[in-house]
């Protein structure tokens, strides 16, 4: 089968299309200017992670001589070439957009100046800033016969410096040194304003260092100074089964990450050829050298855009998450949950409800036990403090901390040690599996019985990201969900025979099969002539068997609507295969992160929340959870959220059969789902 006719879109090429949709938000003139700058930063951060994980893995396969074609029709070498071509084109577009954004900011009085354009008074002020603040932090690192090439840290900005000693002939080989641009200092350095000017002016820190580079090398003349940046392989290779102490094993691998194999070298346009040759030889990187026409590492725009005072007209209007009305007029959340389930939708509703639920459990003398999973936690976590408080009060507190959450490993190790110190039972999950499920269980003593209260969610227990990501959480005291929750924690923390789940579905043991059952059931409804409908929302869809199952359902006549923010390997709209499948992606102010599922089931509608994307890793190599929503009103709320997403014709892009994305046809009046969902009545309507 030719690549053009492949049934599947390659996962990595689909990811590049996703990052292009992020870039499109930076290019949209209707997006406020400082928000456009933030989207440029997100493009850079996304690309950094893609290179350090996905591209690094492909390069490892090439080096190992792996030539097998994957299910999308690519060999590693062929895929690598296609990725490099598309990412290079995307980076060129990104920097074109960067220049457009900076011109727009300049018109608004926010000016990034070349350092040579400063006035005399400004230049003097910058010289003082350099001498007092910057110079003491800098460390020049020479490379010669007596000094080995310094360690270049991944994703940090450096200056490659070529030097000539005073009196040396011009044709003699120059000396080579590097200087790290300190990330602890602001990348955009504010310059005192010119007289009678209302503009806010900045220079780049690396330009300030370059101007004063001779202060670091007395007796030498700098003949070339060029920024560069290295991206290393960031994947951890853990020997979990052979590890006596998992924390020690991960800490050992984190130290190795600092010296991971180079994957990408970014250099400033016009770098001296000799300096480049030294870097390539010493870093052992021949290919994937990217020449940048502009400042390296635009991820710094995120802090810059967030640090500017005022300028509210250049930002999205602020929104204040509302406290869930069900809990608003009570101090006893348990009493509410004994009478009904409660659904919360972040960031439109406040994550404080989750914090308060755990804080009440920690203070309540009738609460006997608390069990919780933690994957990514915010820096100052109220939840961690509440768990520690509960343990110190004598409650049985069990916390499953996922130490292998990529790029959060060190933070999670610190949380684990803090919780253990407070008296919590800390568990690191099961060998070979990441614990990605989001669940909190509270066991409370009530009149002549114990009652379980549960919170399950689609997103991490992280108060910071809950303001930026769209996620859905369910509070319930439903006895069947509570019993399943207890069984899940018992399987993670102890020895337990396979459990027959009554309500939830759990990966890797049964979630995939449960999804297949639901899809097959809709297929049977369609074949019997009954209306059949599936709506699924997730971050990524790349599991081959799952895609094939959706193709089968489509061919049987099931209407399938997918809201997939990122990677989607399914090709919709292909005659005879996926005619009945529509796929949209929404990239907007908030990161669409919730995983939701609706099945019509012959009119007996079912709705589920999940932690899992439909990817191989989620369904086979992680502990994931899918939980039903039983309450009819809450089912309707989830369906309203899904239908609002499907109505979006402003920020939604529709996946085409060829793997590209196109704007949704605006025949109907403009409808922007994230703006509409800020009105709680849009989705929280009773049946």
XYZ file of C-alpha atoms in Angstrom:
687
model
C 0.000 0.000 0.000
C 1.444 3.362 -0.965
C 2.141 5.922 1.717
C -0.494 8.260 0.253
C -3.153 5.549 0.603
C -2.110 4.369 4.062
C -5.028 3.842 6.406
C -3.210 5.725 9.160
C -1.569 9.086 9.754
C 1.889 8.775 11.291
C 1.875 9.739 14.970
C 4.904 12.033 14.799
C 3.809 13.797 11.629
C 0.376 14.268 13.212
C 2.087 15.842 16.228
C 3.818 18.361 13.938
C 0.401 19.261 12.521
C -0.797 19.829 16.096
C 2.096 22.169 16.853
C 1.274 24.026 13.652
C -2.217 24.601 15.045
C -0.610 26.073 18.159
C 1.500 28.287 15.900
C -1.682 29.343 14.082
C -2.902 30.873 17.365
C 0.272 32.978 17.462
C -0.384 34.004 13.859
C -4.045 34.904 14.404
C -4.400 38.721 14.454
C -7.521 38.329 16.601
C -5.421 36.768 19.393
C -4.179 39.485 21.821
C -0.516 40.327 21.215
C 0.912 39.095 24.514
C -1.089 35.881 24.144
C 0.409 35.472 20.667
C 3.840 35.725 22.285
C 2.842 32.992 24.753
C 1.711 30.708 21.942
C 5.120 31.205 20.295
C 6.695 30.106 23.574
C 4.471 27.012 23.699
C 5.521 26.070 20.159
C 9.165 26.148 21.278
C 8.550 24.187 24.492
C 6.544 21.576 22.607
C 9.250 21.215 19.981
C 11.931 20.849 22.668
C 10.096 17.909 24.234
C 9.340 16.368 20.842
C 13.022 16.464 19.904
C 14.293 15.181 23.244
C 11.876 12.240 23.363
C 10.288 11.270 20.046
C 13.062 12.317 17.646
C 15.684 10.979 20.050
C 13.967 7.593 19.967
C 13.876 7.582 16.169
C 17.588 8.429 16.041
C 18.299 5.541 18.416
C 16.453 3.197 16.049
C 18.460 4.457 13.075
C 21.764 3.974 14.926
C 20.709 0.444 15.864
C 20.096 -0.358 12.200
C 16.341 -0.765 12.649
C 14.693 -0.663 9.196
C 11.268 -2.193 9.785
C 8.312 -0.268 8.362
C 5.777 0.827 11.016
C 2.031 0.462 10.610
C 1.806 3.925 9.030
C 4.292 3.016 6.294
C 7.538 4.627 7.502
C 11.008 3.333 8.277
C 12.864 5.262 11.021
C 15.202 6.842 8.457
C 12.375 7.872 6.152
C 10.361 9.272 9.029
C 13.370 11.206 10.359
C 13.851 12.943 7.000
C 10.182 13.869 6.811
C 10.203 15.181 10.403
C 13.286 17.323 9.817
C 11.808 18.845 6.677
C 8.488 19.699 8.324
C 9.950 20.997 11.579
C 12.413 23.200 9.680
C 9.529 24.716 7.729
C 7.577 25.213 10.950
C 10.508 26.923 12.713
C 10.931 29.291 9.759
C 7.235 30.189 10.034
C 7.585 30.568 13.789
C 10.361 33.170 13.480
C 8.484 35.018 10.759
C 5.583 35.197 13.216
C 7.952 36.250 16.021
C 9.083 39.267 14.005
C 5.454 40.150 13.259
C 4.518 39.920 16.961
C 7.485 42.032 18.042
C 6.548 44.709 15.488
C 3.047 44.712 16.924
C 4.341 45.035 20.475
C 6.617 47.870 19.428
C 3.572 49.792 18.165
C 2.050 49.246 21.616
C 5.115 50.709 23.349
C 6.894 47.430 24.210
C 10.182 47.605 22.329
C 13.011 45.067 22.063
C 16.033 47.073 20.947
C 19.318 45.920 19.452
C 21.885 46.854 22.067
C 23.759 49.091 19.631
C 20.663 51.305 19.342
C 20.709 52.424 22.973
C 21.250 56.038 23.873
C 24.256 57.124 25.945
C 22.371 57.203 29.251
C 20.772 53.821 28.555
C 24.116 52.311 27.593
C 25.633 53.528 30.869
C 22.758 52.033 32.872
C 23.169 48.695 31.080
C 26.910 48.715 31.742
C 26.184 49.154 35.454
C 23.594 46.333 35.362
C 26.097 44.068 33.650
C 28.871 44.876 36.135
C 26.751 44.540 39.256
C 24.276 41.788 38.354
C 25.423 39.789 35.333
C 29.221 39.636 35.478
C 29.437 38.010 38.947
C 27.226 35.134 37.737
C 29.105 34.369 34.523
C 31.738 31.633 34.220
C 33.972 31.558 31.135
C 34.891 27.955 30.266
C 37.939 27.496 28.069
C 38.661 24.441 25.943
C 42.250 23.493 25.173
C 44.804 20.703 25.661
C 44.724 21.003 29.447
C 40.984 21.607 29.866
C 38.393 19.173 28.471
C 35.322 20.346 26.644
C 32.816 21.581 29.241
C 29.509 19.819 29.870
C 26.800 21.542 27.835
C 23.456 21.214 29.578
C 20.375 20.398 27.572
C 18.083 23.242 26.523
C 20.286 25.952 28.060
C 21.563 28.962 26.144
C 25.340 29.357 25.624
C 27.720 31.651 23.775
C 30.489 30.142 21.651
C 33.468 32.544 21.813
C 36.498 32.592 19.511
C 39.466 34.500 20.922
C 42.829 35.758 19.813
C 45.583 36.651 22.244
C 46.881 40.175 21.847
C 49.780 40.123 19.420
C 48.876 36.749 17.811
C 48.946 36.667 13.985
C 45.503 36.691 12.349
C 46.042 33.363 10.566
C 46.730 31.436 13.795
C 43.994 29.071 15.005
C 41.817 30.933 17.516
C 41.169 29.929 21.103
C 37.727 28.543 21.913
C 35.564 29.054 25.000
C 31.914 28.927 25.966
C 29.866 31.049 28.358
C 26.488 29.956 29.691
C 23.789 32.617 29.589
C 22.436 32.434 33.166
C 18.809 31.271 33.177
C 18.328 32.650 36.703
C 18.418 36.197 35.270
C 15.689 37.739 33.088
C 16.272 37.014 29.411
C 14.642 40.340 28.514
C 16.481 43.070 30.423
C 14.501 46.268 30.921
C 16.319 49.432 29.921
C 15.648 52.819 31.583
C 13.293 54.754 29.326
C 14.395 57.629 27.182
C 13.485 61.103 28.302
C 9.809 61.954 27.703
C 9.149 58.461 26.306
C 6.324 56.199 27.522
C 7.796 53.142 25.847
C 9.018 50.125 27.820
C 12.347 49.093 26.294
C 14.337 45.862 26.590
C 17.551 44.281 25.370
C 18.366 40.589 25.259
C 20.652 39.294 27.990
C 22.892 37.487 25.494
C 23.442 40.708 23.562
C 24.445 42.458 26.785
C 26.929 39.678 27.552
C 28.307 39.777 24.020
C 28.881 43.538 24.229
C 30.962 43.080 27.384
C 32.509 39.702 26.546
C 36.067 41.079 26.772
C 35.590 41.532 30.547
C 35.655 37.726 30.857
C 38.874 37.214 28.883
C 41.521 39.740 29.944
C 44.399 39.914 27.499
C 42.362 38.327 24.710
C 40.296 39.794 21.905
C 36.936 38.223 21.018
C 36.757 37.751 17.254
C 33.432 35.900 17.195
C 30.566 35.443 19.676
C 27.573 33.270 18.717
C 24.668 31.836 20.742
C 23.971 28.104 20.582
C 21.688 25.635 22.313
C 21.800 21.846 22.575
C 18.913 19.412 23.024
C 19.788 16.008 24.488
C 17.963 12.684 24.638
C 15.756 12.950 27.741
C 14.277 9.448 27.853
C 15.008 7.451 30.999
C 16.036 3.808 30.701
C 14.963 2.238 33.981
C 15.786 -1.246 35.195
C 12.744 -1.375 37.472
C 12.798 -5.119 38.055
C 16.460 -5.132 39.045
C 16.314 -1.958 41.119
C 16.570 -2.382 44.883
C 15.395 1.206 45.420
C 13.309 2.841 42.679
C 14.052 6.384 43.872
C 17.794 5.727 43.714
C 17.430 4.164 40.259
C 15.527 7.193 38.936
C 17.981 9.630 40.506
C 20.815 7.734 38.807
C 19.024 7.985 35.449
C 18.343 11.694 35.981
C 22.081 12.217 36.360
C 22.573 10.340 33.079
C 19.990 12.592 31.385
C 22.388 15.528 31.854
C 24.783 13.700 29.527
C 22.175 12.258 27.159
C 23.155 11.909 23.526
C 22.800 15.135 21.510
C 19.683 15.249 19.348
C 19.589 18.820 18.016
C 22.008 21.756 17.897
C 20.508 25.220 17.388
C 22.891 27.960 16.304
C 22.526 31.634 15.499
C 22.531 32.521 11.822
C 26.025 33.469 10.695
C 27.951 31.478 13.333
C 31.674 31.327 12.539
C 32.376 28.061 10.630
C 35.323 27.217 12.883
C 33.206 27.628 16.035
C 30.524 25.399 14.511
C 33.065 22.740 13.564
C 34.375 22.642 17.154
C 30.862 22.266 18.548
C 29.931 19.539 16.086
C 33.100 17.568 16.750
C 33.037 17.839 20.538
C 29.285 17.331 20.880
C 29.368 14.558 18.280
C 26.440 15.887 16.304
C 26.654 15.897 12.533
C 23.042 16.210 11.440
C 20.116 18.181 12.831
C 22.021 21.444 13.160
C 19.375 24.162 12.952
C 20.356 27.707 11.951
C 18.057 30.272 13.564
C 17.422 33.754 12.193
C 16.507 35.380 15.492
C 16.879 34.802 19.242
C 17.312 31.160 20.203
C 14.736 29.598 22.534
C 11.511 31.531 22.213
C 10.107 29.672 25.238
C 11.433 32.624 27.269
C 8.592 34.684 25.801
C 6.249 33.017 28.300
C 7.890 34.698 31.306
C 8.389 37.917 29.382
C 4.716 38.197 28.399
C 3.615 37.372 31.926
C 5.964 39.848 33.621
C 4.791 43.048 31.963
C 2.678 45.226 34.271
C -0.625 46.502 33.000
C -1.171 46.111 29.267
C -4.427 44.262 29.955
C -5.727 45.151 26.502
C -2.980 42.921 25.074
C -4.134 39.880 27.075
C -7.190 37.681 27.230
C -9.808 39.125 29.586
C -9.316 37.536 33.030
C -11.835 34.950 34.156
C -12.523 34.012 37.771
C -13.408 30.343 38.240
C -16.674 30.030 40.129
C -17.003 27.782 43.148
C -19.333 24.835 42.393
C -22.799 25.954 43.424
C -23.546 22.542 44.969
C -20.872 23.163 47.625
C -21.230 26.921 47.874
C -23.563 27.178 50.860
C -22.274 24.348 53.038
C -19.232 23.545 55.078
C -19.986 19.815 54.932
C -19.199 18.465 51.474
C -19.838 14.917 52.674
C -23.435 15.806 53.464
C -23.927 17.087 49.915
C -22.414 13.956 48.409
C -24.616 11.663 50.448
C -27.535 13.141 48.562
C -26.113 13.593 45.063
C -23.076 13.420 42.813
C -21.323 16.642 41.774
C -19.530 17.344 38.494
C -16.933 20.125 38.226
C -15.541 21.569 35.007
C -12.155 23.291 35.234
C -11.037 26.008 34.691
C -14.561 27.451 34.611
C -15.182 26.006 38.080
C -12.587 26.315 40.816
C -10.120 23.591 41.737
C -10.525 24.862 45.315
C -13.405 22.385 45.596
C -10.910 19.505 45.351
C -8.587 21.159 47.863
C -11.477 21.768 50.259
C -12.696 18.179 49.926
C -9.318 16.833 51.003
C -8.854 19.472 53.709
C -12.240 18.576 55.194
C -11.275 14.902 55.115
C -7.984 15.682 56.868
C -9.781 17.580 59.666
C -12.772 15.256 60.077
C -12.342 12.910 63.090
C -14.685 10.382 61.458
C -12.456 9.991 58.389
C -10.391 6.850 58.882
C -8.443 6.573 55.632
C -7.450 8.606 52.579
C -5.980 7.107 49.416
C -4.845 9.124 46.414
C -2.821 9.016 43.200
C -0.415 11.852 42.347
C 1.085 12.226 38.864
C 1.973 15.907 38.400
C 1.580 18.226 41.381
C 1.901 22.014 41.615
C 4.865 23.642 43.358
C 3.017 24.718 46.516
C 0.444 21.968 46.728
C -2.440 22.348 49.170
C -3.243 18.699 48.513
C 0.174 17.485 49.667
C -0.074 19.617 52.807
C -3.544 18.212 53.523
C -2.329 14.628 53.082
C 0.552 15.264 55.471
C -1.823 16.876 57.976
C -4.147 13.867 57.810
C -1.299 11.429 58.419
C -0.006 13.462 61.340
C -3.545 13.318 62.796
C -3.346 9.525 62.802
C -5.411 8.725 59.729
C -4.355 5.942 57.360
C -3.025 7.879 54.379
C -1.807 6.072 51.268
C -0.385 8.004 48.341
C 0.587 6.477 45.013
C 3.255 8.851 43.675
C 4.314 8.329 40.073
C 8.054 8.923 40.097
C 8.360 8.396 36.350
C 6.202 11.374 35.251
C 8.493 12.762 32.552
C 10.329 15.977 33.501
C 8.609 15.967 36.914
C 10.692 13.130 38.345
C 12.769 15.269 40.704
C 9.763 17.185 42.010
C 7.809 13.976 42.627
C 10.740 12.421 44.489
C 10.768 15.465 46.763
C 6.995 15.165 47.355
C 7.341 11.453 48.092
C 9.989 12.073 50.738
C 7.970 14.881 52.305
C 4.875 12.663 52.519
C 6.832 9.757 53.981
C 8.312 12.069 56.587
C 4.773 13.099 57.603
C 3.771 9.477 58.109
C 1.987 8.704 54.832
C 2.318 5.296 53.218
C 3.932 6.166 49.895
C 3.768 3.664 47.053
C 5.531 4.031 43.721
C 3.129 1.951 41.639
C 3.759 -1.314 39.818
C 6.910 -2.400 37.997
C 6.804 -1.515 34.318
C 3.655 0.605 34.589
C 3.086 4.310 35.101
C 0.200 5.191 37.400
C -1.719 7.793 35.413
C -5.199 7.326 36.938
C -6.608 10.363 38.794
C -8.522 9.184 41.841
C -9.010 10.188 45.477
C -10.767 7.897 47.986
C -11.952 8.929 51.456
C -13.240 6.279 53.887
C -15.490 7.753 56.586
C -17.144 6.226 59.642
C -20.875 6.983 59.729
C -23.824 5.573 61.700
C -23.268 1.811 61.922
C -21.314 1.735 58.655
C -18.380 2.953 56.624
C -19.014 5.102 53.567
C -16.622 5.748 50.707
C -16.383 9.142 49.027
C -14.558 9.332 45.708
C -13.229 11.986 43.370
C -12.169 10.900 39.883
C -10.864 13.271 37.244
C -9.546 13.596 33.743
C -6.599 15.776 34.778
C -3.806 15.926 37.308
C -4.249 17.015 40.916
C -2.501 20.267 40.140
C -4.030 23.582 41.176
C -1.899 25.555 38.716
C -2.738 23.624 35.567
C -6.399 23.469 36.653
C -6.510 27.193 35.805
C -5.106 26.575 32.329
C -6.438 23.145 31.271
C -10.014 22.094 30.610
C -10.721 19.038 32.762
C -13.733 17.380 34.333
C -13.966 15.850 37.807
C -16.680 13.789 39.501
C -17.409 13.725 43.246
C -19.522 10.732 44.286
C -20.418 8.461 47.175
C -21.904 5.825 44.857
C -21.236 2.500 46.642
C -20.257 0.574 43.495
C -17.727 3.196 42.387
C -16.425 3.314 45.972
C -15.958 -0.470 46.076
C -14.109 -0.385 42.744
C -11.910 2.443 44.045
C -10.903 0.389 47.084
C -10.134 -2.605 44.853
C -7.982 -0.455 42.575
C -5.831 0.802 45.446
C -5.528 -2.741 46.813
C -4.221 -3.953 43.446
C -1.685 -1.125 43.262
C -0.435 -1.343 46.846
C -0.671 -5.052 47.628
C -1.134 -8.523 46.218
C -4.599 -9.070 44.809
C -6.206 -11.522 42.424
C -7.751 -9.942 39.322
C -10.866 -8.064 40.374
C -14.139 -8.093 38.492
C -14.823 -4.375 38.093
C -18.454 -3.434 38.622
C -18.449 0.142 37.324
C -14.989 1.364 36.351
C -12.641 0.040 33.701
C -8.928 -0.100 34.409
C -5.886 -0.302 32.142
C -3.855 -2.258 31.352
C -6.076 -5.188 32.352
C -9.444 -4.263 30.876
C -9.927 -0.700 29.672
C -9.160 -1.477 26.043
C -11.553 -4.442 26.048
C -14.266 -2.336 27.694
C -13.895 0.327 24.998
C -14.092 -2.383 22.335
C -17.294 -3.688 23.942
C -18.875 -0.234 23.876
C -17.904 0.324 20.229
C -19.083 -3.175 19.225
C -22.402 -2.585 20.959
C -22.976 0.608 18.946
C -22.019 -1.348 15.836
C -24.691 -3.949 16.613
C -27.270 -1.205 17.123
C -26.386 0.241 13.722
C -26.540 -3.137 11.990
C -29.979 -3.681 13.520
C -31.163 -0.403 12.018
C -31.172 1.551 15.275
C -29.510 4.985 15.616
C -25.950 4.555 16.862
C -23.659 7.352 17.979
C -20.259 7.744 19.667
C -18.691 11.014 20.793
C -15.197 10.757 22.268
C -12.875 13.504 23.443
C -9.192 12.962 24.180
C -5.720 14.390 23.714
C -4.371 11.748 21.330
C -5.546 8.766 19.262
C -2.846 6.479 17.863
C -3.679 2.904 18.975
C -3.920 0.874 15.755
C -6.465 -1.672 16.997
C -8.661 1.091 18.391
C -8.576 2.918 15.056
C -9.470 -0.296 13.226
C -12.393 -0.834 15.615
C -13.670 2.687 14.866
C -13.313 2.036 11.132
C -15.443 -1.118 11.539
C -18.110 0.811 13.432
C -18.147 3.536 10.802
C -18.620 0.987 8.035
C -21.550 -0.471 9.998
C -23.215 2.955 10.059
C -22.270 4.282 13.516
C -22.014 8.076 13.626
C -18.645 8.835 15.237
C -17.544 12.306 16.314
C -14.048 12.668 17.767
C -12.582 15.703 19.511
C -8.844 15.020 19.476
C -6.651 17.950 20.463
C -3.274 16.567 19.428
C -2.095 13.433 17.634
C -4.693 11.597 15.551
C -3.584 8.631 13.425
C -7.104 7.930 12.139
C -8.061 9.202 8.691
C -11.686 10.386 8.677
C -13.938 10.799 5.677
C -12.357 8.081 3.530
C -15.055 6.545 1.292
C -15.908 3.004 2.273
C -13.769 3.121 5.393
C -14.444 6.144 7.589
C -17.302 8.006 5.885
C -19.158 8.353 9.181
C -16.231 9.663 11.232
C -15.582 13.347 11.875
C -12.500 14.568 13.769
C -11.959 18.080 15.085
C -9.196 19.655 17.143
C -9.661 22.732 19.317
C -6.630 24.876 20.186
C -7.608 27.976 22.126
C -6.868 29.938 25.267
C -7.070 26.865 27.539
C -5.439 23.517 26.843
C -8.187 21.022 25.992
C -7.282 18.128 28.284
C -10.438 16.267 29.325
C -11.078 12.679 28.246
C -14.804 12.072 27.838
C -16.908 9.398 26.143
C -20.562 9.279 25.130
C -22.343 6.248 23.636
C -25.986 6.341 22.592
C -26.683 2.685 23.511
C -30.089 2.472 21.870
C -31.348 5.474 23.800
C -29.995 4.310 27.191
C -27.198 6.851 26.978
C -23.927 6.238 28.823
C -21.241 8.773 29.701
C -17.720 8.210 31.047
C -14.771 10.225 32.370
C -11.271 8.874 31.846
C -7.614 9.569 32.504
C -6.586 7.712 29.340
C -5.936 8.783 25.803
C -6.441 6.108 23.158
C -2.738 5.431 22.685
C -0.761 2.212 23.047
C 1.101 3.489 26.097
C -2.116 4.438 27.910
C -3.987 1.228 27.203
C -1.124 -1.246 27.694
C 1.650 0.343 29.785
C -0.164 2.546 32.300
C -2.625 2.235 35.139
C -5.560 4.227 33.800
C -9.150 4.607 34.886
C -12.464 5.133 33.113
C -15.453 5.879 35.352
C -19.146 6.059 34.428
C -21.365 9.018 35.263
C -24.634 7.632 36.642
C -26.580 10.774 37.552
C -28.916 11.750 34.629
C -28.364 15.481 35.144
C -24.603 15.070 35.168
C -24.748 12.882 32.069
C -26.550 15.738 30.340
C -23.857 18.152 31.540
C -21.085 16.053 29.968
C -23.073 15.700 26.739
C -23.562 19.483 26.657
C -19.800 19.989 27.028
C -19.149 17.607 24.128
C -21.806 19.190 21.937
C -20.425 22.657 22.666
C -17.015 21.493 21.468
C -18.541 20.004 18.329
C -20.358 23.294 17.576
C -17.121 25.300 17.669
C -16.532 26.997 14.323
C -14.037 29.630 15.484
C -11.131 27.713 17.021
C -11.941 24.194 15.810
C -9.984 22.689 12.919
C -11.281 19.630 11.072
C -9.004 16.739 10.127
C -9.036 16.011 6.385
C -8.520 12.570 4.815
C -5.001 13.589 3.697
C -3.891 14.304 7.293
C -4.081 18.106 7.074
C -6.434 20.303 9.095
C -8.815 22.959 7.816
C -10.957 25.577 9.502
C -14.517 24.490 10.195
C -16.904 25.945 7.618
C -18.481 29.078 9.123
C -21.950 28.757 7.610
C -23.512 29.113 11.059
C -23.005 32.132 13.348
C -19.597 32.110 15.086
C -19.504 29.840 18.127
C -16.364 29.643 20.290
C -16.812 26.776 22.738
C -14.364 27.945 25.412
C -16.076 31.335 25.585
C -19.512 29.734 25.662
C -18.582 27.257 28.412
C -17.533 30.088 30.715
C -21.273 30.519 31.205
C -21.991 27.591 33.521
C -25.620 27.427 32.397
C -24.355 26.478 28.920
C -23.568 22.979 30.125
C -24.999 22.634 33.646
C -28.610 22.264 32.637
C -30.967 19.771 34.298
C -32.616 17.075 32.215
